[in-house]
XYZ file of C-alpha atoms in Angstrom:
432
model
C 0.971 15.951 -60.959
C -2.420 14.964 -59.536
C -2.827 11.470 -58.241
C -5.374 9.149 -59.860
C -8.524 8.902 -57.737
C -9.786 5.372 -57.422
C -13.134 4.991 -55.597
C -14.421 1.602 -54.390
C -18.021 1.541 -53.394
C -18.765 -1.390 -51.106
C -16.704 -2.758 -48.251
C -17.699 -6.441 -48.451
C -15.186 -9.235 -48.659
C -14.062 -8.388 -52.232
C -14.137 -4.557 -51.803
C -12.193 -4.639 -48.642
C -9.606 -6.930 -49.966
C -9.214 -4.738 -53.104
C -8.722 -1.500 -51.239
C -6.272 -3.118 -48.802
C -4.089 -4.223 -51.750
C -4.372 -0.958 -53.511
C -3.749 1.112 -50.372
C -0.621 -0.850 -49.540
C 0.770 -0.760 -53.141
C -0.395 2.741 -54.304
C -1.843 4.774 -51.396
C 1.109 4.420 -49.013
C 3.450 5.521 -51.840
C 1.377 8.460 -52.947
C 0.908 6.957 -56.389
C -2.888 7.095 -56.255
C -5.704 8.208 -53.911
C -7.690 5.185 -52.838
C -11.097 5.696 -51.162
C -13.554 3.134 -49.875
C -17.198 4.104 -49.484
C -19.634 2.012 -47.397
C -22.933 2.814 -45.581
C -21.690 0.903 -42.492
C -18.742 1.764 -40.211
C -17.516 -1.783 -39.754
C -16.986 -4.914 -41.820
C -17.817 -8.484 -41.064
C -17.455 -11.454 -43.402
C -20.886 -12.030 -44.951
C -20.755 -15.886 -44.948
C -20.607 -15.679 -41.089
C -23.836 -13.682 -40.687
C -25.837 -16.903 -39.889
C -23.475 -17.299 -36.801
C -24.039 -13.616 -35.818
C -27.842 -14.225 -36.070
C -27.633 -17.053 -33.499
C -25.038 -15.464 -31.256
C -22.325 -18.123 -31.791
C -20.212 -15.421 -33.343
C -19.862 -12.049 -31.407
C -19.823 -9.387 -34.080
C -18.380 -6.820 -31.665
C -15.197 -8.950 -31.586
C -14.861 -9.932 -35.174
C -15.955 -6.744 -36.950
C -13.392 -4.488 -38.450
C -13.539 -0.687 -38.251
C -13.144 0.723 -41.752
C -11.692 3.949 -40.363
C -8.879 2.349 -38.379
C -8.240 -0.256 -41.122
C -7.983 2.518 -43.685
C -5.389 4.443 -41.590
C -3.231 1.288 -41.249
C -3.398 0.355 -44.936
C -3.035 3.496 -46.951
C -6.532 4.281 -48.100
C -9.309 6.647 -47.100
C -12.842 5.794 -45.805
C -15.991 7.765 -46.489
C -19.245 6.728 -44.911
C -22.238 6.972 -47.235
C -24.735 5.313 -49.543
C -24.382 5.616 -53.282
C -27.365 7.562 -54.590
C -26.419 8.545 -58.125
C -23.792 8.728 -60.807
C -22.764 11.265 -63.423
C -20.524 9.344 -65.808
C -19.703 12.367 -68.046
C -18.456 14.451 -65.181
C -17.053 11.363 -63.365
C -18.905 12.166 -60.187
C -20.909 10.026 -57.744
C -23.469 11.300 -55.294
C -23.793 10.057 -51.680
C -27.027 10.243 -49.851
C -27.095 12.073 -46.404
C -26.143 9.902 -43.408
C -28.838 9.932 -40.711
C -28.738 8.791 -37.118
C -31.239 6.414 -35.391
C -33.563 9.381 -34.823
C -33.511 10.563 -38.402
C -31.248 13.441 -37.748
C -28.615 14.339 -40.345
C -25.072 13.358 -39.399
C -23.361 13.929 -42.727
C -24.813 15.887 -45.645
C -25.339 14.686 -49.173
C -21.957 14.809 -50.966
C -20.634 14.720 -54.511
C -17.238 13.067 -55.030
C -15.020 13.134 -58.037
C -13.326 9.948 -59.379
C -11.002 8.886 -62.214
C -11.678 5.245 -61.801
C -14.741 3.842 -60.085
C -15.158 0.232 -58.750
C -18.649 -1.018 -57.737
C -18.607 -3.935 -55.301
C -22.103 -3.532 -53.848
C -22.713 -7.209 -53.280
C -26.270 -8.585 -53.220
C -29.445 -8.588 -51.124
C -32.239 -11.088 -50.645
C -34.795 -11.401 -53.419
C -38.316 -11.772 -52.132
C -39.766 -12.054 -55.712
C -42.633 -9.774 -54.729
C -43.996 -12.419 -52.337
C -46.719 -10.802 -50.231
C -45.899 -10.321 -46.513
C -42.177 -11.115 -46.755
C -40.834 -7.645 -46.125
C -43.229 -7.184 -43.186
C -42.981 -10.516 -41.409
C -39.523 -12.021 -42.289
C -36.044 -11.467 -41.091
C -33.279 -11.051 -43.644
C -29.564 -11.808 -43.179
C -28.034 -9.360 -45.572
C -26.162 -7.229 -43.099
C -24.794 -7.362 -39.544
C -27.639 -5.086 -38.377
C -30.237 -7.561 -39.700
C -28.425 -10.497 -38.195
C -28.422 -8.748 -34.806
C -32.145 -7.935 -35.129
C -32.849 -11.708 -35.640
C -30.702 -12.580 -32.679
C -32.487 -10.224 -30.350
C -35.866 -11.488 -31.638
C -34.701 -15.117 -31.196
C -33.534 -14.562 -27.604
C -36.856 -12.801 -26.649
C -38.800 -15.679 -28.196
C -36.879 -18.273 -26.251
C -37.522 -16.209 -23.040
C -41.267 -16.012 -23.774
C -41.470 -19.756 -24.407
C -39.953 -20.334 -20.956
C -43.439 -19.459 -19.704
C -45.880 -22.136 -20.849
C -48.824 -19.653 -20.724
C -47.132 -17.460 -23.330
C -46.395 -20.092 -25.995
C -48.090 -19.805 -29.308
C -47.356 -23.431 -30.242
C -46.314 -26.684 -28.444
C -42.679 -26.027 -29.626
C -40.842 -22.874 -30.628
C -41.127 -22.892 -34.430
C -38.829 -21.205 -36.936
C -39.611 -21.019 -40.626
C -36.679 -20.602 -43.044
C -37.502 -19.956 -46.672
C -34.655 -20.919 -48.979
C -32.399 -23.977 -48.597
C -29.231 -22.463 -50.052
C -26.072 -22.231 -47.927
C -27.471 -19.518 -45.664
C -30.694 -21.267 -44.884
C -29.070 -24.694 -44.382
C -26.362 -23.376 -42.136
C -28.813 -21.241 -40.145
C -31.100 -24.221 -39.557
C -28.257 -26.270 -37.992
C -27.032 -23.201 -35.969
C -30.454 -22.816 -34.383
C -30.270 -26.311 -32.893
C -26.779 -25.563 -31.617
C -27.935 -22.216 -30.178
C -30.882 -23.867 -28.373
C -28.616 -26.301 -26.619
C -26.266 -23.523 -25.556
C -29.070 -21.326 -24.219
C -30.327 -24.289 -22.198
C -26.787 -25.088 -20.821
C -26.281 -21.368 -19.730
C -29.662 -21.442 -17.957
C -31.065 -18.739 -20.261
C -34.145 -20.904 -20.888
C -35.569 -24.189 -19.688
C -36.067 -25.226 -23.326
C -33.532 -27.196 -25.277
C -33.325 -28.545 -28.834
C -36.217 -30.997 -28.163
C -38.501 -27.953 -27.820
C -37.395 -26.430 -31.160
C -38.959 -27.092 -34.525
C -37.347 -25.730 -37.709
C -39.006 -25.856 -41.074
C -36.646 -25.451 -44.075
C -38.655 -24.638 -47.186
C -37.222 -24.718 -50.720
C -38.938 -24.396 -54.104
C -36.241 -26.484 -55.941
C -36.428 -30.279 -55.807
C -33.647 -30.515 -53.208
C -31.647 -28.484 -50.698
C -28.561 -26.691 -51.957
C -29.698 -26.936 -55.586
C -26.546 -25.450 -57.023
C -24.280 -28.038 -55.415
C -23.438 -31.596 -56.377
C -25.932 -34.434 -55.617
C -23.589 -36.129 -53.149
C -23.269 -33.046 -51.055
C -27.019 -32.373 -51.199
C -27.833 -35.855 -50.003
C -25.351 -35.827 -47.132
C -26.510 -32.417 -46.011
C -30.193 -33.312 -46.073
C -29.562 -36.478 -44.096
C -27.742 -34.544 -41.412
C -30.417 -31.837 -41.174
C -33.158 -34.460 -40.835
C -31.112 -36.192 -38.121
C -30.986 -32.936 -36.172
C -34.775 -32.666 -36.484
C -35.112 -30.099 -39.282
C -38.309 -30.574 -41.287
C -37.235 -30.180 -44.964
C -39.947 -29.138 -47.473
C -38.523 -29.317 -50.991
C -40.450 -28.643 -54.182
C -42.522 -26.264 -52.122
C -43.237 -22.664 -53.217
C -44.246 -19.991 -50.729
C -47.108 -17.717 -51.855
C -47.325 -15.455 -48.892
C -46.004 -14.920 -45.334
C -48.058 -13.861 -42.348
C -46.908 -12.644 -38.930
C -47.032 -16.164 -37.461
C -47.369 -18.434 -40.527
C -45.920 -19.292 -43.931
C -48.427 -20.291 -46.599
C -47.280 -22.464 -49.456
C -48.725 -23.007 -53.011
C -50.400 -26.309 -52.029
C -52.364 -24.298 -49.446
C -50.467 -25.691 -46.536
C -50.097 -23.419 -43.603
C -46.944 -23.634 -41.404
C -47.488 -21.963 -38.093
C -44.290 -20.194 -36.915
C -42.906 -17.924 -34.244
C -40.037 -16.591 -36.346
C -39.624 -16.224 -40.070
C -36.375 -15.932 -42.123
C -36.192 -15.261 -45.825
C -33.094 -16.674 -47.489
C -34.504 -17.579 -50.942
C -32.649 -16.018 -53.857
C -30.522 -12.923 -54.198
C -30.344 -9.887 -56.486
C -28.116 -6.822 -56.762
C -29.358 -3.773 -54.873
C -32.255 -1.878 -56.461
C -30.421 1.440 -56.636
C -28.221 0.045 -59.493
C -31.248 0.628 -61.696
C -30.693 4.394 -61.213
C -27.095 4.419 -62.419
C -27.722 4.245 -66.232
C -25.642 1.073 -66.665
C -26.769 -1.994 -68.655
C -28.235 -4.604 -66.297
C -28.875 -8.342 -66.677
C -30.715 -11.015 -64.693
C -31.321 -10.109 -61.052
C -30.166 -6.514 -61.703
C -26.455 -7.483 -62.061
C -24.381 -4.936 -64.004
C -23.184 -6.361 -67.317
C -19.390 -6.254 -67.548
C -16.706 -7.182 -70.000
C -14.343 -10.192 -69.172
C -11.932 -7.483 -67.885
C -14.501 -6.510 -65.284
C -15.222 -3.161 -66.933
C -18.769 -2.060 -67.414
C -19.899 -2.503 -71.057
C -21.076 1.137 -70.936
C -17.981 2.820 -69.459
C -14.378 1.636 -69.363
C -13.683 3.814 -66.313
C -16.230 1.879 -64.213
C -15.219 -1.564 -62.918
C -17.696 -3.940 -61.287
C -17.184 -7.239 -59.466
C -18.670 -9.568 -56.925
C -22.348 -10.472 -56.600
C -23.471 -7.277 -58.431
C -21.480 -7.995 -61.619
C -22.606 -10.239 -64.557
C -19.286 -11.388 -65.872
C -19.165 -13.710 -68.974
C -17.037 -16.732 -69.253
C -15.696 -18.505 -72.371
C -18.219 -21.331 -72.069
C -21.138 -18.950 -72.179
C -21.920 -18.960 -68.496
C -21.584 -16.052 -66.040
C -19.615 -16.044 -62.833
C -21.775 -17.293 -59.978
C -22.492 -14.915 -57.032
C -20.188 -16.726 -54.509
C -17.663 -15.539 -51.949
C -14.853 -17.341 -53.674
C -15.638 -15.624 -56.926
C -15.449 -12.199 -55.269
C -12.124 -13.167 -53.806
C -10.667 -14.257 -57.164
C -12.071 -11.159 -58.881
C -10.522 -8.817 -56.348
C -7.160 -10.387 -57.220
C -7.669 -9.986 -60.946
C -9.022 -6.464 -60.616
C -6.119 -5.383 -58.488
C -3.778 -6.408 -61.364
C -5.984 -4.824 -63.999
C -6.120 -1.536 -62.191
C -2.362 -1.465 -61.853
C -2.096 -2.293 -65.606
C -4.563 0.543 -66.321
C -2.424 3.077 -64.465
C 0.622 1.862 -66.387
C -1.198 1.930 -69.732
C -0.820 -1.800 -69.921
C -3.115 -4.557 -71.188
C -6.010 -5.637 -68.969
C -6.548 -9.370 -68.753
C -9.873 -11.243 -68.673
C -11.135 -12.843 -65.434
C -11.345 -16.619 -65.480
C -13.359 -18.188 -62.645
C -11.926 -21.313 -60.992
C -14.383 -23.344 -58.926
C -12.451 -24.364 -55.786
C -15.294 -26.486 -54.433
C -18.092 -25.972 -51.931
C -18.206 -26.387 -48.202
C -21.241 -26.322 -45.887
C -20.942 -26.074 -42.123
C -23.718 -27.491 -39.914
C -22.734 -25.770 -36.682
C -20.533 -28.056 -34.500
C -22.439 -31.110 -35.705
C -20.867 -31.629 -39.084
C -19.149 -30.060 -42.119
C -19.646 -31.424 -45.657
C -18.324 -30.418 -49.012
C -16.057 -30.942 -51.978
C -12.724 -29.652 -53.148
C -11.755 -29.279 -56.778
C -8.488 -30.906 -57.768
C -6.345 -31.100 -60.819
C -6.708 -29.726 -64.316
C -9.696 -31.958 -64.927
C -11.596 -30.229 -62.137
C -12.536 -33.493 -60.466
C -14.073 -33.098 -57.104
C -12.944 -34.635 -53.757
C -15.744 -35.294 -51.394
C -14.823 -34.437 -47.718
C -16.659 -34.390 -44.397
C -16.055 -34.311 -40.694
C -13.044 -32.721 -39.177
C -11.162 -32.297 -42.455
C -14.188 -30.395 -43.983
C -14.350 -28.287 -40.790
C -10.682 -27.394 -41.168
C -11.013 -26.285 -44.789
C -14.283 -24.388 -43.990
C -12.538 -22.439 -41.213
C -9.579 -21.831 -43.558
C -11.775 -19.840 -45.920
C -12.233 -17.136 -43.240
C -8.555 -17.196 -42.304
C -7.679 -16.587 -45.970
C -9.960 -13.486 -45.979
C -8.265 -12.299 -42.698
C -4.816 -12.841 -44.242
C -5.827 -10.768 -47.296
C -6.912 -7.719 -45.178
C -4.631 -8.063 -42.157
C -1.462 -9.873 -43.426
C 0.033 -13.034 -42.207
C 1.589 -11.871 -38.879
C -1.643 -10.208 -37.621
C -3.808 -13.060 -38.765
C -1.627 -15.470 -36.726
C -2.191 -13.292 -33.637
C -5.867 -13.186 -34.282
C -5.885 -16.952 -34.503
C -4.125 -17.175 -31.135
C -6.576 -14.664 -29.667
C -9.560 -16.591 -30.891
C -8.177 -19.708 -29.270
C -7.843 -17.955 -25.966
C -11.368 -16.479 -26.252
C -12.818 -20.010 -26.384
C -11.633 -20.448 -22.723
C -12.260 -16.835 -21.564
C -15.602 -15.877 -23.121
C -18.965 -17.712 -23.389
C -19.476 -19.762 -26.520
C -22.517 -17.652 -27.210
C -23.364 -13.933 -27.073
C -26.222 -13.815 -24.509
C -26.888 -10.044 -24.283
């Protein structure tokens, strides 16, 4: 009897956790053929990309090879980018894989599936703002984070020569004061201090100017007021110039122009304002909702095809109160757990259960300076405000939970020990 072919497109946090569970339960036992498809060869937890961008996290150490992880956990890995879908034939099309010189490495392929899972995540939404794609860095992938890091290091080096400076201080403009923008702003001040301590540049944080620009009335608009206020106070203490209620109308090579005709001169620009599902989802013939998210049933099945499941940032999943699940890492983690159980039920001809999102709180890390957030407690969903070392502990535990889901408890414990040793052996910052 042929094994059921389950294809998961997207190896982000949720996708990798899902195939790991399915591979261990079904793939190793020959009960199903589990395949993960991703355009990249390695995985890194997306909430850490702002640390990769400043060099405080070395992606070459923390990244996970899909190929080796697949071999260890009972699933297969195929490198490729989803290009099209034939729902009647249950086939998906992958675009050719090209090298850095445009030469074909892998040809275009057509793969058959019985059950398809889309976990394609999200990308930054520039809302059609002129100049953004040409003059801004994005932090949607490890490659983009590394590109920013190289540009940042080169800019610090250039500013070491007073004759090559464009402005009195090295100036970074960050558009979008969500979690990514806020955490990146703090990391930049930490990075500047480390670069100075290593002798990489004569400049330190006093020579850095960061502008954080947000169209909403306050930073972190989706979070509770107490967190917003505490975070803004800490950012301003670091020296970040916070511009709220400020809409960007265009971006130039060395400037950000706002709706009130203000012109902020910059050396580096980062766009972290808003997200949307990838544009290619419009080509799949599935019903889309706001920001191109695929409309799904509460069971995480597409409203158009019960053989296609969608979760994470690219899914618009309804909740009993009329809301939809927010595009957050904790939501993808919870959905991966529910979808794992639903797929097992589907294979056993059982009943699929609806997904119910549980808000576990919000945590923001401001480099080594501070961590602030809230934890949800009790059936009444009352929040507990935390900050300082306790908040840092819980923030770090989110990544450890992800590692435990994809590596298991024993290996995660060894990774934790290795990370502790690396703090003494390796530089605190990637300088090359």
